């Protein structure tokens, strides 16, 4: 059974940093692209970032480019999202998702709140 | 920037057919995907590559494509189908992945 378990969310002040982690299991992690998708409270879904299976290719939404960094550790079946220079508009539930072009499995999400 | 446009809401009675549209200029050249999200839950993939249904998704869910419009059809709507539905596509020209704004389906 595929499982994606996010952690690392919480309350952070504007301008601060946070690192999200996603522990993957139930599939051969190293052979799949992975991504992060977020959802602001009461809003729709927004793609944040994607990463190729090897980690060699990364992709970012314009709204986070230069502030967020996606990475993975295939030896530990872990996906990460380093978020710097956080803004109020980054407040959202962040989902770890399996896939690059589309997402067949989703974690339950971790809430990031950016507020003073 | 590339956008996918969905109606914000749709109401149907149980047993009727619900059709949710999603329009986008790149859809003739890119696959579309559909997700169902119930309150407090993560989204679930219900249609991939325009028309394919993942295992475990009921047969009453189907997808179709025609030009710049893709459509999710729910035949014989049930009360449990009340949810938000999001279309999604990918655009190699950037942004790489885009979601529609979502359609809230109400089952009367």
Coordinates of C-alpha atoms in Angstrom, one line a residue:
Chain A
X1 CA 0.0 0.0 0.0
X2 CA 1.4 3.4 -1.0
X3 CA 1.8 5.8 1.9
X4 CA 3.0 9.3 1.9
X5 CA 3.5 10.9 5.4
X6 CA 4.3 14.6 5.6
X7 CA 5.8 16.4 8.6
X8 CA 7.4 19.7 9.4
X9 CA 4.5 22.1 9.1
X10 CA 3.7 24.7 11.7
X11 CA 3.5 28.4 12.5
X12 CA 6.3 30.6 11.2
X13 CA 6.7 34.3 11.0
X14 CA 6.9 36.2 7.7
X15 CA 10.4 35.9 6.4
X16 CA 11.1 32.7 8.2
X17 CA 12.0 29.3 7.0
X18 CA 10.5 25.8 7.3
X19 CA 11.5 22.4 6.0
X20 CA 8.8 19.9 5.1
X21 CA 9.5 16.2 4.9
X22 CA 7.6 13.3 3.3
X23 CA 8.3 9.7 4.1
X24 CA 7.2 7.4 1.3
X25 CA 6.5 3.7 1.4
X26 CA 4.8 1.0 -0.6
X27 CA 6.4 1.7 -3.9
X28 CA 9.9 1.9 -5.5
X29 CA 10.4 5.5 -4.5
X30 CA 13.6 5.9 -6.6
X31 CA 11.8 5.3 -9.9
X32 CA 9.1 7.9 -9.6
X33 CA 9.0 11.7 -9.9
X34 CA 7.6 13.4 -6.9
X35 CA 6.0 16.8 -6.3
X36 CA 4.5 19.2 -3.7
X37 CA 1.0 20.6 -4.1
X38 CA -0.6 23.1 -1.8
X39 CA -4.0 24.3 -0.9
X40 CA -4.7 27.6 0.9
X41 CA -7.6 27.6 3.4
X42 CA -10.9 27.4 1.5
X43 CA -9.1 27.7 -1.9
X44 CA -8.2 25.4 -4.8
X45 CA -5.1 23.3 -5.5
X46 CA -1.8 24.8 -6.5
X47 CA 1.2 23.1 -7.9
X48 CA 4.4 24.1 -6.0
X49 CA 7.3 22.1 -7.2
X50 CA 8.3 18.8 -8.9
X51 CA 11.4 16.6 -8.9
X52 CA 12.5 13.9 -11.3
X53 CA 13.2 10.3 -10.1
X54 CA 16.9 10.8 -9.9
X55 CA 16.6 14.3 -8.4
X56 CA 18.5 15.8 -11.3
X57 CA 15.7 17.9 -12.6
X58 CA 13.7 20.3 -10.5
X59 CA 10.7 22.5 -11.4
X60 CA 9.0 25.3 -9.5
X61 CA 6.0 27.5 -9.8
X62 CA 6.9 31.1 -10.4
X63 CA 5.4 32.1 -7.1
X64 CA 8.0 30.1 -5.1
X65 CA 11.0 30.1 -7.5
X66 CA 14.1 31.3 -5.7
X67 CA 12.6 30.8 -2.2
X68 CA 11.7 27.1 -2.1
X69 CA 14.0 24.1 -2.8
X70 CA 12.8 20.6 -3.5
X71 CA 15.1 17.6 -2.9
X72 CA 15.0 13.9 -2.2
X73 CA 17.0 11.2 -0.6
X74 CA 16.3 8.0 -2.5
X75 CA 18.3 5.9 0.0
X76 CA 15.8 6.9 2.7
X77 CA 12.7 7.2 0.6
X78 CA 12.3 10.8 1.6
X79 CA 11.1 14.0 -0.2
X80 CA 11.8 17.4 1.2
X81 CA 10.7 21.0 0.6
X82 CA 12.9 23.7 2.0
X83 CA 10.9 26.9 2.3
X84 CA 12.7 30.2 2.9
X85 CA 11.5 33.9 2.9
X86 CA 8.0 32.7 3.7
X87 CA 5.1 35.0 3.1
X88 CA 1.5 35.2 4.3
X89 CA 0.4 33.9 1.0
X90 CA 2.3 30.7 1.4
X91 CA -0.1 29.7 4.2
X92 CA -1.6 26.4 3.0
X93 CA -1.8 22.7 3.5
X94 CA 1.1 21.2 1.7
X95 CA 0.6 17.8 0.1
X96 CA 3.4 15.4 -0.9
X97 CA 2.3 13.7 -4.1
X98 CA 3.6 10.8 -6.2
X99 CA 4.2 11.7 -9.8
X100 CA 5.4 14.6 -12.0
X101 CA 2.8 15.2 -14.7
X102 CA -0.1 13.9 -12.6
X103 CA -0.6 12.6 -9.1
X104 CA -1.9 9.2 -8.3
X105 CA -1.2 9.2 -4.6
X106 CA -1.5 12.0 -2.1
X107 CA -0.4 12.3 1.5
X108 CA -2.8 13.8 4.1
X109 CA -1.0 17.1 4.1
X110 CA 0.8 19.3 6.6
X111 CA -0.4 22.8 7.5
X112 CA 2.0 25.7 7.1
X113 CA 0.8 29.0 8.7
X114 CA 2.8 32.2 8.0
X115 CA 1.8 34.8 10.5
X116 CA 3.2 37.3 13.0
Chain B
X1 CA 0.0 32.3 -17.9
X2 CA -1.8 29.1 -18.7
X3 CA -5.2 28.6 -17.1
X4 CA -7.8 25.9 -16.8
X5 CA -11.4 27.1 -16.4
X6 CA -14.1 25.2 -14.5
X7 CA -17.6 26.3 -13.4
X8 CA -17.5 27.1 -9.7
X9 CA -20.5 25.0 -8.8
X10 CA -23.0 22.5 -10.0
X11 CA -26.1 21.0 -8.4
X12 CA -27.8 17.8 -9.4
X13 CA -30.4 15.4 -7.9
X14 CA -29.5 11.8 -7.0
X15 CA -29.7 9.5 -10.0
X16 CA -29.1 12.3 -12.5
X17 CA -26.0 12.8 -14.6
X18 CA -23.5 15.5 -13.7
X19 CA -21.2 16.9 -16.3
X20 CA -18.3 19.1 -15.2
X21 CA -16.4 21.0 -17.9
X22 CA -12.8 22.2 -17.9
X23 CA -11.5 24.4 -20.7
X24 CA -7.9 25.3 -21.6
X25 CA -6.0 26.2 -24.8
X26 CA -3.4 23.5 -24.4
X27 CA -5.9 20.7 -23.8
X28 CA -5.9 19.5 -27.4
X29 CA -2.2 18.7 -26.9
X30 CA -2.0 17.7 -23.2
X31 CA -3.7 15.1 -21.2
X32 CA -6.2 16.1 -18.6
X33 CA -6.7 14.6 -15.1
X34 CA -9.5 14.8 -12.6
X35 CA -9.4 14.7 -8.8
X36 CA -12.2 14.4 -6.2
X37 CA -11.8 16.1 -2.9
X38 CA -14.2 15.6 0.0
X39 CA -14.2 18.0 3.0
X40 CA -11.2 17.4 5.3
X41 CA -9.6 14.9 3.0
X42 CA -6.8 14.8 0.5
X43 CA -7.7 14.8 -3.2
X44 CA -8.1 11.4 -5.0
X45 CA -7.3 10.8 -8.7
X46 CA -10.4 9.6 -10.5
X47 CA -9.6 10.1 -14.2
X48 CA -6.2 10.1 -15.9
X49 CA -5.1 10.7 -19.4
X50 CA -8.5 12.2 -20.4
X51 CA -10.5 9.0 -20.2
X52 CA -8.8 6.3 -18.0
X53 CA -10.1 5.3 -14.7
X54 CA -7.8 4.1 -11.9
X55 CA -8.6 0.8 -10.2
X56 CA -11.1 1.2 -7.5
X57 CA -12.9 4.2 -9.0
X58 CA -16.6 3.4 -9.7
X59 CA -17.7 3.0 -13.3
X60 CA -20.1 5.9 -13.0
X61 CA -17.1 8.3 -13.4
X62 CA -16.0 8.9 -16.9
X63 CA -13.9 11.4 -18.8
X64 CA -14.0 12.8 -22.3
X65 CA -12.2 15.3 -24.4
X66 CA -13.1 17.5 -27.4
X67 CA -10.8 20.2 -28.5
X68 CA -10.1 22.7 -25.8
X69 CA -12.7 21.2 -23.4
X70 CA -12.5 18.1 -21.3
X71 CA -15.5 16.8 -19.4
X72 CA -16.0 14.7 -16.3
X73 CA -19.3 12.8 -16.3
X74 CA -20.8 11.2 -13.3
X75 CA -23.7 9.0 -14.3
X76 CA -26.3 8.2 -11.7
X77 CA -25.0 10.6 -9.1
X78 CA -25.1 9.4 -5.5
X79 CA -25.1 11.4 -2.3
X80 CA -21.5 10.3 -1.6
X81 CA -20.4 12.1 -4.8
X82 CA -20.9 15.5 -3.3
X83 CA -17.3 16.9 -3.3
X84 CA -15.0 19.4 -5.0
X85 CA -13.7 18.3 -8.4
X86 CA -10.5 19.7 -9.9
X87 CA -9.2 19.2 -13.4
X88 CA -5.4 19.3 -14.0
X89 CA -3.1 19.3 -16.9
X90 CA 0.6 19.8 -17.7
X91 CA 2.1 22.4 -20.0
X92 CA 5.7 21.8 -21.1
X93 CA 6.0 25.5 -21.8
X94 CA 5.5 26.4 -18.2
X95 CA 4.0 26.5 -15.6
X96 CA 4.6 22.7 -15.7
X97 CA 1.4 21.7 -13.9
X98 CA -1.8 23.7 -13.6
X99 CA -5.1 23.0 -11.8
X100 CA -8.5 24.3 -12.6
X101 CA -10.2 26.4 -9.9
X102 CA -12.5 23.5 -8.9
X103 CA -16.2 22.8 -9.1
X104 CA -18.2 22.2 -6.0
X105 CA -20.8 19.4 -6.8
X106 CA -23.9 19.6 -4.6
X107 CA -26.2 16.6 -4.6
X108 CA -29.7 17.9 -3.8

